[in-house]
CSV table of N, CA, C and O in Angstrom, one decimal:
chain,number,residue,atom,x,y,z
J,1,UNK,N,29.7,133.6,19.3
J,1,UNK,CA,28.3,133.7,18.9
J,1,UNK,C,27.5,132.5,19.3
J,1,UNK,O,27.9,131.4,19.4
J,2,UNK,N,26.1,133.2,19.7
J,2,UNK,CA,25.0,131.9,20.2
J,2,UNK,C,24.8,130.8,19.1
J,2,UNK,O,24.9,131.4,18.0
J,3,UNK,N,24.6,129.8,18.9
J,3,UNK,CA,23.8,129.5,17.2
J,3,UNK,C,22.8,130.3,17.2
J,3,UNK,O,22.9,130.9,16.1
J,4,UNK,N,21.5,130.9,17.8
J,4,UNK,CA,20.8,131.1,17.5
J,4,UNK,C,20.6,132.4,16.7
J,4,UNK,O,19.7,132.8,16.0
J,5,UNK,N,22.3,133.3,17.5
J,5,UNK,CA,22.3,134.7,16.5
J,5,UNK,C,22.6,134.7,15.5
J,5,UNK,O,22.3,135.5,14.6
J,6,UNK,N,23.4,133.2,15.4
J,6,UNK,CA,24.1,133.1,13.4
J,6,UNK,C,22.2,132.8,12.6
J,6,UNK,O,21.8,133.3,11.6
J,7,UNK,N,21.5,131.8,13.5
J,7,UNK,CA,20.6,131.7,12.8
J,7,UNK,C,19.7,133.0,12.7
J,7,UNK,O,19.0,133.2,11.7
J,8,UNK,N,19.7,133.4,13.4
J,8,UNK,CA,18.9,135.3,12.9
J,8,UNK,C,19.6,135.9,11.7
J,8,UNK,O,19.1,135.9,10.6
J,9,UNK,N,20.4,136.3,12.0
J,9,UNK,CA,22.1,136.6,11.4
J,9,UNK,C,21.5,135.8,9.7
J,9,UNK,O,20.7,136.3,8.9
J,10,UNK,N,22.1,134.9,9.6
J,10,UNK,CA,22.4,134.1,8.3
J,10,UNK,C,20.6,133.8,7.8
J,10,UNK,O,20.2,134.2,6.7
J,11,UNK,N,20.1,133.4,8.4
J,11,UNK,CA,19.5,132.5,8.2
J,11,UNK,C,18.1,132.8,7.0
J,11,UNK,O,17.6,131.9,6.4
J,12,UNK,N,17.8,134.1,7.0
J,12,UNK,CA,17.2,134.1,5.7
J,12,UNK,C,17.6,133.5,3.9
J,12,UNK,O,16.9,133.1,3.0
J,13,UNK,N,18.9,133.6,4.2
J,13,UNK,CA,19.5,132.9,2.7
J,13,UNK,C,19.4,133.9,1.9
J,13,UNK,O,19.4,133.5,0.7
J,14,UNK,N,19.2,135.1,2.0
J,14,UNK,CA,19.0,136.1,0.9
J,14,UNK,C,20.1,136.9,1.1
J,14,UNK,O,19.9,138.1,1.2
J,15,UNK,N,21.3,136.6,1.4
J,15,UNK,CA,22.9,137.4,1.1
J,15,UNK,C,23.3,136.7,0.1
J,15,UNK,O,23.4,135.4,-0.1
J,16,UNK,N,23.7,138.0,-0.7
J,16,UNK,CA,24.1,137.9,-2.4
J,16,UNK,C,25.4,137.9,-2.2
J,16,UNK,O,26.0,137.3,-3.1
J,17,UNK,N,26.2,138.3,-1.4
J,17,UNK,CA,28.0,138.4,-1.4
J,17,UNK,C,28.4,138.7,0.0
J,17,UNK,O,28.2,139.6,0.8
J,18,UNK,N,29.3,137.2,0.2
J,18,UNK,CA,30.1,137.6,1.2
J,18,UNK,C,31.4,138.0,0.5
J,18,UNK,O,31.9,137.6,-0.6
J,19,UNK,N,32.0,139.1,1.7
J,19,UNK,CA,33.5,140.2,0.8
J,19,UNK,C,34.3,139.7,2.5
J,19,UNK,O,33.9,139.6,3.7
J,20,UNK,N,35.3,139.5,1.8
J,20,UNK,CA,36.0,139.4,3.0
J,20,UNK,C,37.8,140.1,2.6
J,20,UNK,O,38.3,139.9,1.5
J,21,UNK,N,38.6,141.0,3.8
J,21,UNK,CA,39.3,141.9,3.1
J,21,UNK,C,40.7,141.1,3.8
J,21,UNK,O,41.8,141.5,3.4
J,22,UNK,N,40.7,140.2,4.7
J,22,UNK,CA,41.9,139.0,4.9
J,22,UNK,C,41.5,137.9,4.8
J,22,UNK,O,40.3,137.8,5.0
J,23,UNK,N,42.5,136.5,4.5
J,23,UNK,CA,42.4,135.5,5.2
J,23,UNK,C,42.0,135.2,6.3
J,23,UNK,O,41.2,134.4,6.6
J,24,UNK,N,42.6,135.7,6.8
J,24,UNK,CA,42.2,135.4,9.3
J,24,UNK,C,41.2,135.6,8.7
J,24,UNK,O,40.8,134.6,8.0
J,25,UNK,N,40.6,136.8,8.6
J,25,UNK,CA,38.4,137.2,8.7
J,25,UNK,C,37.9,135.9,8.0
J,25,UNK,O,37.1,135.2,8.6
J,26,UNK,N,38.5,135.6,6.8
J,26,UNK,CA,37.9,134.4,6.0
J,26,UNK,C,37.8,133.2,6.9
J,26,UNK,O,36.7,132.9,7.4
J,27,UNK,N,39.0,132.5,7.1
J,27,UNK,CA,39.6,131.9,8.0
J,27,UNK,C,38.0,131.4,9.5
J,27,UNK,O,37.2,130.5,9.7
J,28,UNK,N,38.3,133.0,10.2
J,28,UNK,CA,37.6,132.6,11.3
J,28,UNK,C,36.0,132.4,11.2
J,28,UNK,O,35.2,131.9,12.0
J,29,UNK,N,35.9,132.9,10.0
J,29,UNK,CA,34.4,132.9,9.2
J,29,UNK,C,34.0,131.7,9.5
J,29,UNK,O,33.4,131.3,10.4
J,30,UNK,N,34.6,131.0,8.5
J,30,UNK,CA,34.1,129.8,8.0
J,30,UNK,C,34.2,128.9,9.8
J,30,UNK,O,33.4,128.1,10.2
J,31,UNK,N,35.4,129.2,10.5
J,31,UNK,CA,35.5,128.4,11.9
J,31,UNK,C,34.1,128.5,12.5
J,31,UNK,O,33.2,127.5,12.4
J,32,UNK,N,33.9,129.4,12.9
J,32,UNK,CA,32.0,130.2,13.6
J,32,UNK,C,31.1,129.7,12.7
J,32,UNK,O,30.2,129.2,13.3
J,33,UNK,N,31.0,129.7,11.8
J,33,UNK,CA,29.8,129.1,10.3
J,33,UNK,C,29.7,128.0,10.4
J,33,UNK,O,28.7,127.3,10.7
J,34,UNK,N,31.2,127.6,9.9
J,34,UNK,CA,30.9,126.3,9.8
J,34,UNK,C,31.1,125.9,8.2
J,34,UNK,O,30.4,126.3,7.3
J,35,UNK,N,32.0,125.1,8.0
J,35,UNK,CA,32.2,125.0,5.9
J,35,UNK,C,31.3,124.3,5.5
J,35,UNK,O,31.0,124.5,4.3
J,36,UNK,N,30.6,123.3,6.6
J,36,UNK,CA,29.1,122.7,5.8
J,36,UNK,C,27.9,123.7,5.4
J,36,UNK,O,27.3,124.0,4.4
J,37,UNK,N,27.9,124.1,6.8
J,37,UNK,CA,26.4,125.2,6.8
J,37,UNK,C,26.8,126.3,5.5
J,37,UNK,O,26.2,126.7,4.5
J,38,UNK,N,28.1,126.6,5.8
J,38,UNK,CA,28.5,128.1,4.9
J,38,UNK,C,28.0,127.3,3.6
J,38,UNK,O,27.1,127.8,2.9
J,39,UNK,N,28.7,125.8,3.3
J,39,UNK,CA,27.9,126.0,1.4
J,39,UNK,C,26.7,125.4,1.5
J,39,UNK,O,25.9,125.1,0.5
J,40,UNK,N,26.3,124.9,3.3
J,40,UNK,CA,24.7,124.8,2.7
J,40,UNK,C,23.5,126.5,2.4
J,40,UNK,O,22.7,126.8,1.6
J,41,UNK,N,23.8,126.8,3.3
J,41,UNK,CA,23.0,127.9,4.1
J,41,UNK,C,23.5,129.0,3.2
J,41,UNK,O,22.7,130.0,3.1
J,42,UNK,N,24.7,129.1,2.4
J,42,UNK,CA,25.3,130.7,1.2
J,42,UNK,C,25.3,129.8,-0.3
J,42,UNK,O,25.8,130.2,-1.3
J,43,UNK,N,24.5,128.5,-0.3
J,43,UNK,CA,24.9,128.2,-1.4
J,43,UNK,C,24.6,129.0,-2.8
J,43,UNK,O,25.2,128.6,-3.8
J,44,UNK,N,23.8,129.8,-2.9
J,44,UNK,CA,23.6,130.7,-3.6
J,44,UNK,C,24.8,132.2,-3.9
J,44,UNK,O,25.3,132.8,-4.9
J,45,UNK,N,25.0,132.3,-2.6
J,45,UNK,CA,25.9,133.8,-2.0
J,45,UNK,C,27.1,133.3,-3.0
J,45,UNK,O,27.3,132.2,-3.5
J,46,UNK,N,27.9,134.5,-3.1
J,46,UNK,CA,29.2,135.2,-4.3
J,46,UNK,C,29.9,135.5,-3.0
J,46,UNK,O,29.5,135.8,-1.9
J,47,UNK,N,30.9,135.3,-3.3
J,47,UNK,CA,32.2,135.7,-2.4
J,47,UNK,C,33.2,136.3,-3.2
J,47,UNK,O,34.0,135.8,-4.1
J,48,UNK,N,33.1,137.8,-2.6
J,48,UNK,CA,34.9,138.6,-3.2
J,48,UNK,C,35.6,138.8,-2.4
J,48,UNK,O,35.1,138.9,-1.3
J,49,UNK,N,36.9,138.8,-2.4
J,49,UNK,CA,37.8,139.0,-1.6
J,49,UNK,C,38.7,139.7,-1.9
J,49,UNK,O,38.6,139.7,-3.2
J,50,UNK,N,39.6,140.5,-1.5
J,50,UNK,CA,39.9,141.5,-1.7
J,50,UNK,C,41.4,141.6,-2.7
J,50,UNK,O,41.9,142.5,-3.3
J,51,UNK,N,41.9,140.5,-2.5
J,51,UNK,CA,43.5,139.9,-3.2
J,51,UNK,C,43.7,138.6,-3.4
J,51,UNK,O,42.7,138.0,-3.1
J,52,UNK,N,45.1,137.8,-3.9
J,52,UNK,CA,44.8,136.8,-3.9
J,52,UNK,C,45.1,135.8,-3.0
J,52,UNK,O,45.1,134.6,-3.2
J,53,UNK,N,45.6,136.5,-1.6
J,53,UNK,CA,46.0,136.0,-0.5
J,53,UNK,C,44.8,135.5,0.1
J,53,UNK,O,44.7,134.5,0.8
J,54,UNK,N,43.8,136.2,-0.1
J,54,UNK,CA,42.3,136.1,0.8
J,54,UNK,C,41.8,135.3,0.1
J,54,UNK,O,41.4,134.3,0.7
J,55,UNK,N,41.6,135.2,-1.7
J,55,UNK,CA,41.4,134.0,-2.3
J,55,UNK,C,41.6,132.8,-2.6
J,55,UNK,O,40.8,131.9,-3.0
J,56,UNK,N,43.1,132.7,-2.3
J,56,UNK,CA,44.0,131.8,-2.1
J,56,UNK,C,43.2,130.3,-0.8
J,56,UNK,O,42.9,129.1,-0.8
J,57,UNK,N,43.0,131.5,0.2
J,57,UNK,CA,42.7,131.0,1.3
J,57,UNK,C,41.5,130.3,0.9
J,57,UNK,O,41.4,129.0,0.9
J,58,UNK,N,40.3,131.3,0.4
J,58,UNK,CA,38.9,130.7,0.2
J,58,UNK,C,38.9,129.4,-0.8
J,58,UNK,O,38.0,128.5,-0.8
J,59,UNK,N,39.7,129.4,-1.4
J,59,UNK,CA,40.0,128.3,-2.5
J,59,UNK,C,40.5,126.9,-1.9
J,59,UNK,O,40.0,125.8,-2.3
J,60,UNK,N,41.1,126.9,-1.1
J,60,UNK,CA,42.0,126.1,0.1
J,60,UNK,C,40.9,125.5,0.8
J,60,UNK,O,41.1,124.4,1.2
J,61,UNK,N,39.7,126.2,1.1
J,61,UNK,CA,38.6,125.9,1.9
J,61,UNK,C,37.4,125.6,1.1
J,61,UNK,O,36.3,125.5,1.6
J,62,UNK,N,37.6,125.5,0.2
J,62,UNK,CA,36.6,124.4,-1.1
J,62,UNK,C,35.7,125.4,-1.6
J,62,UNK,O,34.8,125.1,-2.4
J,63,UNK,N,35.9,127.2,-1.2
J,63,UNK,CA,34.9,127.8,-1.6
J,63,UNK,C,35.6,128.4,-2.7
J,63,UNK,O,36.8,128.7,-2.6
J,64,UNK,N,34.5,128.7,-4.0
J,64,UNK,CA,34.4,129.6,-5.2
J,64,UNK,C,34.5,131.1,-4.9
J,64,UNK,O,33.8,131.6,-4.1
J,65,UNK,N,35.3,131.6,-5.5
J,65,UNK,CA,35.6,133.2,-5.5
J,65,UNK,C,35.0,133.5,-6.7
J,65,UNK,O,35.2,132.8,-7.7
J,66,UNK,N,33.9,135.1,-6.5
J,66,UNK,CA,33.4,135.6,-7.9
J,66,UNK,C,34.3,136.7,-7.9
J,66,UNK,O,34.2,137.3,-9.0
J,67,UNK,N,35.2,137.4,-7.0
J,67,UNK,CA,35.5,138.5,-7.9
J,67,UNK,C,36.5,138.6,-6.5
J,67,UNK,O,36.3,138.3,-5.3
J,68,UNK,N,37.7,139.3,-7.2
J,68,UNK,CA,39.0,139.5,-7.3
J,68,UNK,C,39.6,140.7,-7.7
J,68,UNK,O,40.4,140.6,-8.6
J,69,UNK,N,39.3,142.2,-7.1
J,69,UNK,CA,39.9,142.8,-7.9
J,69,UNK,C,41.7,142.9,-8.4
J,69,UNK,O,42.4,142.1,-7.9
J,70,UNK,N,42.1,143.8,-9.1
J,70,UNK,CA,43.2,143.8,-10.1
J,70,UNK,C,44.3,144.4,-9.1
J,70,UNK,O,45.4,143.9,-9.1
J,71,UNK,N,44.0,145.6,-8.1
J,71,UNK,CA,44.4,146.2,-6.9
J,71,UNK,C,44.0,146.1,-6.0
J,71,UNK,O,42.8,146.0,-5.8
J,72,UNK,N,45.0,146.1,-4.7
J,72,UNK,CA,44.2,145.0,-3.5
J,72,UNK,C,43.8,146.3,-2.4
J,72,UNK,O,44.2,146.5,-1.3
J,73,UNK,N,42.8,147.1,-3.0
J,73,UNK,CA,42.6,148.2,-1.8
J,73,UNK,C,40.7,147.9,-1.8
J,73,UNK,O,40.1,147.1,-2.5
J,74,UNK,N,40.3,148.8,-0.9
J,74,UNK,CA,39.1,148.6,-0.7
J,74,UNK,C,38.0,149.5,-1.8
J,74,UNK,O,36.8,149.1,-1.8
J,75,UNK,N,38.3,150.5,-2.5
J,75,UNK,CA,37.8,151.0,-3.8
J,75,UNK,C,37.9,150.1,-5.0
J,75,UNK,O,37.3,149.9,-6.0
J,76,UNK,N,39.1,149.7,-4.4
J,76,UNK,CA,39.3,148.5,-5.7
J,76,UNK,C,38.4,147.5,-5.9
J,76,UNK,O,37.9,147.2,-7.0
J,77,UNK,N,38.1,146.9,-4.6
J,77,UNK,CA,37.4,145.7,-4.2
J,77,UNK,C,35.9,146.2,-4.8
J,77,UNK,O,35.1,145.4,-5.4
J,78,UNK,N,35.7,147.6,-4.4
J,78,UNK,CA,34.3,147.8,-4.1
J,78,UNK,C,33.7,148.3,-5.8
J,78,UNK,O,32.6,148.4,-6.2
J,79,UNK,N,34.5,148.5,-6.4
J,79,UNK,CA,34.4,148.9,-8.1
J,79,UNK,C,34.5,147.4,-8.9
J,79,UNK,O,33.8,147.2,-9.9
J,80,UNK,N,35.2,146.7,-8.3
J,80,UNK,CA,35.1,145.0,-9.0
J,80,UNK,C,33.9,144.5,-8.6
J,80,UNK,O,33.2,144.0,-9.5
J,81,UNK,N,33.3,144.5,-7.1
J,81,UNK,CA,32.1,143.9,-7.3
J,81,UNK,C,30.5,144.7,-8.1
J,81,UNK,O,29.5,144.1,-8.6
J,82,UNK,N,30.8,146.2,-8.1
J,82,UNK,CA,29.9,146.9,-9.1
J,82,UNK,C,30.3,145.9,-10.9
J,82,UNK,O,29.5,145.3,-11.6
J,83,UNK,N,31.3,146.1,-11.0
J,83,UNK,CA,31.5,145.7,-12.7
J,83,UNK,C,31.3,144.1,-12.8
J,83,UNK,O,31.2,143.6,-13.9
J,84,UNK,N,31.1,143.3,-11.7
J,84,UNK,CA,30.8,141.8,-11.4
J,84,UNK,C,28.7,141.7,-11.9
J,84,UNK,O,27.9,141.3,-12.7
J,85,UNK,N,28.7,142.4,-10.8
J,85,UNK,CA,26.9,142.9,-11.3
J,85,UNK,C,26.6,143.5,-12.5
J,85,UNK,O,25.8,143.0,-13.3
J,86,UNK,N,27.2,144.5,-12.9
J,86,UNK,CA,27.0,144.9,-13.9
J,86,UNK,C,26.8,143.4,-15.4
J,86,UNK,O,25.8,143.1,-16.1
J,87,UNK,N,27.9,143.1,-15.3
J,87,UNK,CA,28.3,142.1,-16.1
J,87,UNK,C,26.9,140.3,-16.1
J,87,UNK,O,26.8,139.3,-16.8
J,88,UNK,N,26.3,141.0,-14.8
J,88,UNK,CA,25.4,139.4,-14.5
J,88,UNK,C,24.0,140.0,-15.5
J,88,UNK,O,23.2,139.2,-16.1
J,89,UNK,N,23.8,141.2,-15.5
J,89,UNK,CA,22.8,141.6,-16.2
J,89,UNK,C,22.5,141.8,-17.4
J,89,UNK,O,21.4,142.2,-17.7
């Protein structure tokens, strides 16, 4: 990626959740982003991940996990971050 696509890309600041469904995806995220930019530029943004292998990772990399579901599939994932929202309101 150019910087200037991540800056199109990212650069409004108005993403509420990054979901990531491995490590590697997490992993290469943050490589391309960047771990400064990511908690300057998402400092607001929620991150779920899909188990706690993917969490494990994000945790390892100084970033906060909001939601974890209980089963590591993609309905799972996508029902934890509904009951995550639900719960902010």
């Amino acid at each position: 990626y150019e910087e200037a696509d991540l800056e199109r890309f990212f650069g409004s600041g108005k993403i509420d959740l990054l979901t990531f469904a491995s490590a590697s995806t997490l992993r290469h995220f943050v490589e391309i982003v960047g771990k400064e930019r990511l908690k300057r530029q998402f400092k607001e943004s929620r991150l779920a991940c899909i188990g706690p292998v993917t969490a494990a990772a994000a945790t390892a990399l100084g970033l906060e996990v909001a939601v974890v579901p209980k089963d590591y599939t993609f309905p799972a994932l996508t029902a934890a971050i509904v009951d995550y929202y639900q719960n902010l309101a």
